[in-house]
Amino acid sequence: MSGDKSLHILLIEDDEVDVMNVRRAFLKNHIANPLYVATNGLEGLEMLRNGAVPEGRRLVLLDLNLPKMNGIEFLRALRADPELRTISVVVLTTSANERDKIDAYNLNVAGYLLKPVTFINFVEVMATLNKYWTLVEMP
């Protein structure tokens, strides 16, 4: 692990509009952290395993409703992998399903956030997350 203090953020999201909203919210909040995008859980795991997302401080922003491998399946695979299981994950989803919340928290997510409907609220959520990951000491 390098001495790099950058937080590398992997967004696992299949909706292009949501990806664009996250990018725009990062710009609006002056969030300079590198952002990597995977469109499903399998692609996200591959990116984490093959170094496409550099080792060190990493955070995953995870949608649950994904093709090929959904968010809960991704979390199970991530937590079962000794090399990846300590990566912090924040769920960012439209699913208010209680079972999804319970499953996600049982798989040690750092947070479960419902996607805001408006872009202004999306910006606020990203600003709050940025404050959180700036203050929290992550390995």
PDB file of C-alpha atoms in Angstrom:
ATOM      1  CA  MET A   1       0.000   0.000   0.000  1.00  0.00           C
ATOM      2  CA  SER A   2       1.389   3.410  -0.924  1.00  0.00           C
ATOM      3  CA  GLY A   3       1.443   6.574   1.148  1.00  0.00           C
ATOM      4  CA  ASP A   4      -1.097   8.103  -1.242  1.00  0.00           C
ATOM      5  CA  LYS A   5      -3.889   9.710   0.803  1.00  0.00           C
ATOM      6  CA  SER A   6      -6.247  10.064  -2.183  1.00  0.00           C
ATOM      7  CA  LEU A   7      -9.583   8.366  -1.799  1.00  0.00           C
ATOM      8  CA  HIS A   8     -10.302   6.371  -4.954  1.00  0.00           C
ATOM      9  CA  ILE A   9     -14.056   6.124  -5.449  1.00  0.00           C
ATOM     10  CA  LEU A  10     -15.632   3.336  -7.465  1.00  0.00           C
ATOM     11  CA  LEU A  11     -19.196   4.088  -8.530  1.00  0.00           C
ATOM     12  CA  ILE A  12     -21.058   0.914  -9.495  1.00  0.00           C
ATOM     13  CA  GLU A  13     -24.063   2.211 -11.389  1.00  0.00           C
ATOM     14  CA  ASP A  14     -25.755   1.144 -14.633  1.00  0.00           C
ATOM     15  CA  ASP A  15     -27.906   4.251 -15.153  1.00  0.00           C
ATOM     16  CA  GLU A  16     -26.027   6.775 -17.312  1.00  0.00           C
ATOM     17  CA  VAL A  17     -28.085   9.678 -15.959  1.00  0.00           C
ATOM     18  CA  ASP A  18     -27.163   8.778 -12.373  1.00  0.00           C
ATOM     19  CA  VAL A  19     -23.478   8.476 -13.344  1.00  0.00           C
ATOM     20  CA  MET A  20     -23.707  11.918 -14.950  1.00  0.00           C
ATOM     21  CA  ASN A  21     -25.420  13.297 -11.820  1.00  0.00           C
ATOM     22  CA  VAL A  22     -22.657  11.955  -9.584  1.00  0.00           C
ATOM     23  CA  ARG A  23     -19.985  13.478 -11.852  1.00  0.00           C
ATOM     24  CA  ARG A  24     -21.816  16.826 -11.932  1.00  0.00           C
ATOM     25  CA  ALA A  25     -22.318  16.767  -8.150  1.00  0.00           C
ATOM     26  CA  PHE A  26     -18.575  16.088  -7.695  1.00  0.00           C
ATOM     27  CA  LEU A  27     -17.784  19.111  -9.895  1.00  0.00           C
ATOM     28  CA  LYS A  28     -20.302  21.341  -8.134  1.00  0.00           C
ATOM     29  CA  ASN A  29     -18.845  20.361  -4.728  1.00  0.00           C
ATOM     30  CA  HIS A  30     -15.219  20.614  -5.938  1.00  0.00           C
ATOM     31  CA  ILE A  31     -14.645  16.946  -5.054  1.00  0.00           C
ATOM     32  CA  ALA A  32     -11.317  16.072  -6.642  1.00  0.00           C
ATOM     33  CA  ASN A  33     -11.201  12.398  -5.650  1.00  0.00           C
ATOM     34  CA  PRO A  34     -10.625  10.081  -8.610  1.00  0.00           C
ATOM     35  CA  LEU A  35     -13.921   8.526  -9.732  1.00  0.00           C
ATOM     36  CA  TYR A  36     -14.051   5.167 -11.511  1.00  0.00           C
ATOM     37  CA  VAL A  37     -17.267   3.726 -12.957  1.00  0.00           C
ATOM     38  CA  ALA A  38     -18.446   0.128 -13.348  1.00  0.00           C
ATOM     39  CA  THR A  39     -21.867  -0.717 -14.796  1.00  0.00           C
ATOM     40  CA  ASN A  40     -22.458  -3.918 -12.810  1.00  0.00           C
ATOM     41  CA  GLY A  41     -21.123  -5.864  -9.829  1.00  0.00           C
ATOM     42  CA  LEU A  42     -18.961  -8.238 -11.890  1.00  0.00           C
ATOM     43  CA  GLU A  43     -17.226  -5.332 -13.599  1.00  0.00           C
ATOM     44  CA  GLY A  44     -16.771  -3.608 -10.225  1.00  0.00           C
ATOM     45  CA  LEU A  45     -15.125  -6.669  -8.673  1.00  0.00           C
ATOM     46  CA  GLU A  46     -12.840  -7.040 -11.696  1.00  0.00           C
ATOM     47  CA  MET A  47     -11.786  -3.384 -11.473  1.00  0.00           C
ATOM     48  CA  LEU A  48     -10.959  -3.768  -7.773  1.00  0.00           C
ATOM     49  CA  ARG A  49      -9.054  -7.010  -8.344  1.00  0.00           C
ATOM     50  CA  ASN A  50      -7.044  -5.986 -11.420  1.00  0.00           C
ATOM     51  CA  GLY A  51      -5.836  -2.628 -10.109  1.00  0.00           C
ATOM     52  CA  ALA A  52      -8.057  -0.452 -12.330  1.00  0.00           C
ATOM     53  CA  VAL A  53      -9.009   1.189  -9.022  1.00  0.00           C
ATOM     54  CA  PRO A  54      -5.649   1.717  -7.272  1.00  0.00           C
ATOM     55  CA  GLU A  55      -5.033   0.065  -3.923  1.00  0.00           C
ATOM     56  CA  GLY A  56      -4.942   2.212  -0.838  1.00  0.00           C
ATOM     57  CA  ARG A  57      -7.915   4.231   0.292  1.00  0.00           C
ATOM     58  CA  ARG A  58     -10.921   3.004  -1.692  1.00  0.00           C
ATOM     59  CA  LEU A  59     -14.635   3.590  -1.341  1.00  0.00           C
ATOM     60  CA  VAL A  60     -17.452   1.999  -3.329  1.00  0.00           C
ATOM     61  CA  LEU A  61     -20.697   3.841  -4.082  1.00  0.00           C
ATOM     62  CA  LEU A  62     -23.050   0.987  -4.923  1.00  0.00           C
ATOM     63  CA  ASP A  63     -26.407   0.831  -6.618  1.00  0.00           C
ATOM     64  CA  LEU A  64     -28.368  -2.330  -5.772  1.00  0.00           C
ATOM     65  CA  ASN A  65     -30.430  -2.748  -8.940  1.00  0.00           C
ATOM     66  CA  LEU A  66     -27.764  -3.843 -11.406  1.00  0.00           C
ATOM     67  CA  PRO A  67     -27.558  -6.263 -14.349  1.00  0.00           C
ATOM     68  CA  LYS A  68     -25.401  -9.441 -14.277  1.00  0.00           C
ATOM     69  CA  MET A  69     -24.574  -9.165 -10.555  1.00  0.00           C
ATOM     70  CA  ASN A  70     -26.772  -7.009  -8.329  1.00  0.00           C
ATOM     71  CA  GLY A  71     -25.542  -4.942  -5.404  1.00  0.00           C
ATOM     72  CA  ILE A  72     -26.256  -7.521  -2.684  1.00  0.00           C
ATOM     73  CA  GLU A  73     -24.471 -10.229  -4.708  1.00  0.00           C
ATOM     74  CA  PHE A  74     -21.546  -7.820  -5.174  1.00  0.00           C
ATOM     75  CA  LEU A  75     -21.402  -7.192  -1.420  1.00  0.00           C
ATOM     76  CA  ARG A  76     -21.391 -10.930  -0.677  1.00  0.00           C
ATOM     77  CA  ALA A  77     -18.517 -11.497  -3.127  1.00  0.00           C
ATOM     78  CA  LEU A  78     -16.593  -8.461  -1.825  1.00  0.00           C
ATOM     79  CA  ARG A  79     -16.907  -9.527   1.819  1.00  0.00           C
ATOM     80  CA  ALA A  80     -15.870 -13.111   0.932  1.00  0.00           C
ATOM     81  CA  ASP A  81     -12.660 -11.899  -0.752  1.00  0.00           C
ATOM     82  CA  PRO A  82      -9.798 -11.588   1.788  1.00  0.00           C
ATOM     83  CA  GLU A  83      -8.093  -8.923  -0.354  1.00  0.00           C
ATOM     84  CA  LEU A  84     -11.196  -6.742  -0.739  1.00  0.00           C
ATOM     85  CA  ARG A  85     -13.423  -7.369   2.274  1.00  0.00           C
ATOM     86  CA  THR A  86     -12.319  -4.265   4.218  1.00  0.00           C
ATOM     87  CA  ILE A  87     -13.279  -1.798   1.465  1.00  0.00           C
ATOM     88  CA  SER A  88     -15.923   0.664   2.658  1.00  0.00           C
ATOM     89  CA  VAL A  89     -19.182   0.586   0.725  1.00  0.00           C
ATOM     90  CA  VAL A  90     -21.987   3.143   0.720  1.00  0.00           C
ATOM     91  CA  VAL A  91     -25.207   2.003  -0.941  1.00  0.00           C
ATOM     92  CA  LEU A  92     -26.750   4.692  -3.155  1.00  0.00           C
ATOM     93  CA  THR A  93     -29.993   3.291  -4.513  1.00  0.00           C
ATOM     94  CA  THR A  94     -33.651   3.865  -5.311  1.00  0.00           C
ATOM     95  CA  SER A  95     -34.596   0.757  -3.311  1.00  0.00           C
ATOM     96  CA  ALA A  96     -36.449   1.555  -0.092  1.00  0.00           C
ATOM     97  CA  ASN A  97     -37.068  -2.199   0.338  1.00  0.00           C
ATOM     98  CA  GLU A  98     -36.561  -3.130   3.997  1.00  0.00           C
ATOM     99  CA  ARG A  99     -35.033  -6.519   3.045  1.00  0.00           C
ATOM    100  CA  ASP A 100     -32.406  -4.755   0.898  1.00  0.00           C
ATOM    101  CA  LYS A 101     -31.499  -2.452   3.813  1.00  0.00           C
ATOM    102  CA  ILE A 102     -31.194  -5.363   6.244  1.00  0.00           C
ATOM    103  CA  ASP A 103     -29.133  -7.425   3.784  1.00  0.00           C
ATOM    104  CA  ALA A 104     -26.839  -4.473   3.047  1.00  0.00           C
ATOM    105  CA  TYR A 105     -26.231  -3.656   6.718  1.00  0.00           C
ATOM    106  CA  ASN A 106     -25.659  -7.347   7.491  1.00  0.00           C
ATOM    107  CA  LEU A 107     -22.888  -7.143   4.865  1.00  0.00           C
ATOM    108  CA  ASN A 108     -21.269  -4.221   6.740  1.00  0.00           C
ATOM    109  CA  VAL A 109     -22.079  -1.265   4.513  1.00  0.00           C
ATOM    110  CA  ALA A 110     -20.975   2.115   5.842  1.00  0.00           C
ATOM    111  CA  GLY A 111     -24.306   3.652   4.875  1.00  0.00           C
ATOM    112  CA  TYR A 112     -27.535   3.186   2.944  1.00  0.00           C
ATOM    113  CA  LEU A 113     -28.726   6.266   1.069  1.00  0.00           C
ATOM    114  CA  LEU A 114     -31.761   6.656  -1.126  1.00  0.00           C
ATOM    115  CA  LYS A 115     -31.017   8.461  -4.377  1.00  0.00           C
ATOM    116  CA  PRO A 116     -32.454  11.954  -4.244  1.00  0.00           C
ATOM    117  CA  VAL A 117     -35.075  12.811  -6.822  1.00  0.00           C
ATOM    118  CA  THR A 118     -33.751  16.298  -7.621  1.00  0.00           C
ATOM    119  CA  PHE A 119     -30.246  17.232  -8.740  1.00  0.00           C
ATOM    120  CA  ILE A 120     -29.997  19.864  -5.974  1.00  0.00           C
ATOM    121  CA  ASN A 121     -30.580  17.164  -3.363  1.00  0.00           C
ATOM    122  CA  PHE A 122     -28.072  14.912  -5.168  1.00  0.00           C
ATOM    123  CA  VAL A 123     -25.476  17.682  -4.809  1.00  0.00           C
ATOM    124  CA  GLU A 124     -26.267  17.949  -1.094  1.00  0.00           C
ATOM    125  CA  VAL A 125     -25.897  14.185  -0.596  1.00  0.00           C
ATOM    126  CA  MET A 126     -22.514  14.175  -2.362  1.00  0.00           C
ATOM    127  CA  ALA A 127     -21.366  17.178  -0.274  1.00  0.00           C
ATOM    128  CA  THR A 128     -22.343  15.355   2.921  1.00  0.00           C
ATOM    129  CA  LEU A 129     -20.584  12.178   1.805  1.00  0.00           C
ATOM    130  CA  ASN A 130     -17.479  14.194   0.935  1.00  0.00           C
ATOM    131  CA  LYS A 131     -17.445  15.739   4.420  1.00  0.00           C
ATOM    132  CA  TYR A 132     -17.858  12.282   5.923  1.00  0.00           C
ATOM    133  CA  TRP A 133     -15.025  10.594   4.014  1.00  0.00           C
ATOM    134  CA  THR A 134     -12.783  13.630   4.565  1.00  0.00           C
ATOM    135  CA  LEU A 135     -13.264  13.383   8.347  1.00  0.00           C
ATOM    136  CA  VAL A 136     -13.242   9.610   8.742  1.00  0.00           C
ATOM    137  CA  GLU A 137      -9.882   7.886   9.026  1.00  0.00           C
ATOM    138  CA  MET A 138     -10.042   5.151   6.413  1.00  0.00           C
ATOM    139  CA  PRO A 139      -7.307   2.547   6.092  1.00  0.00           C
TER     140      PRO A 139
END
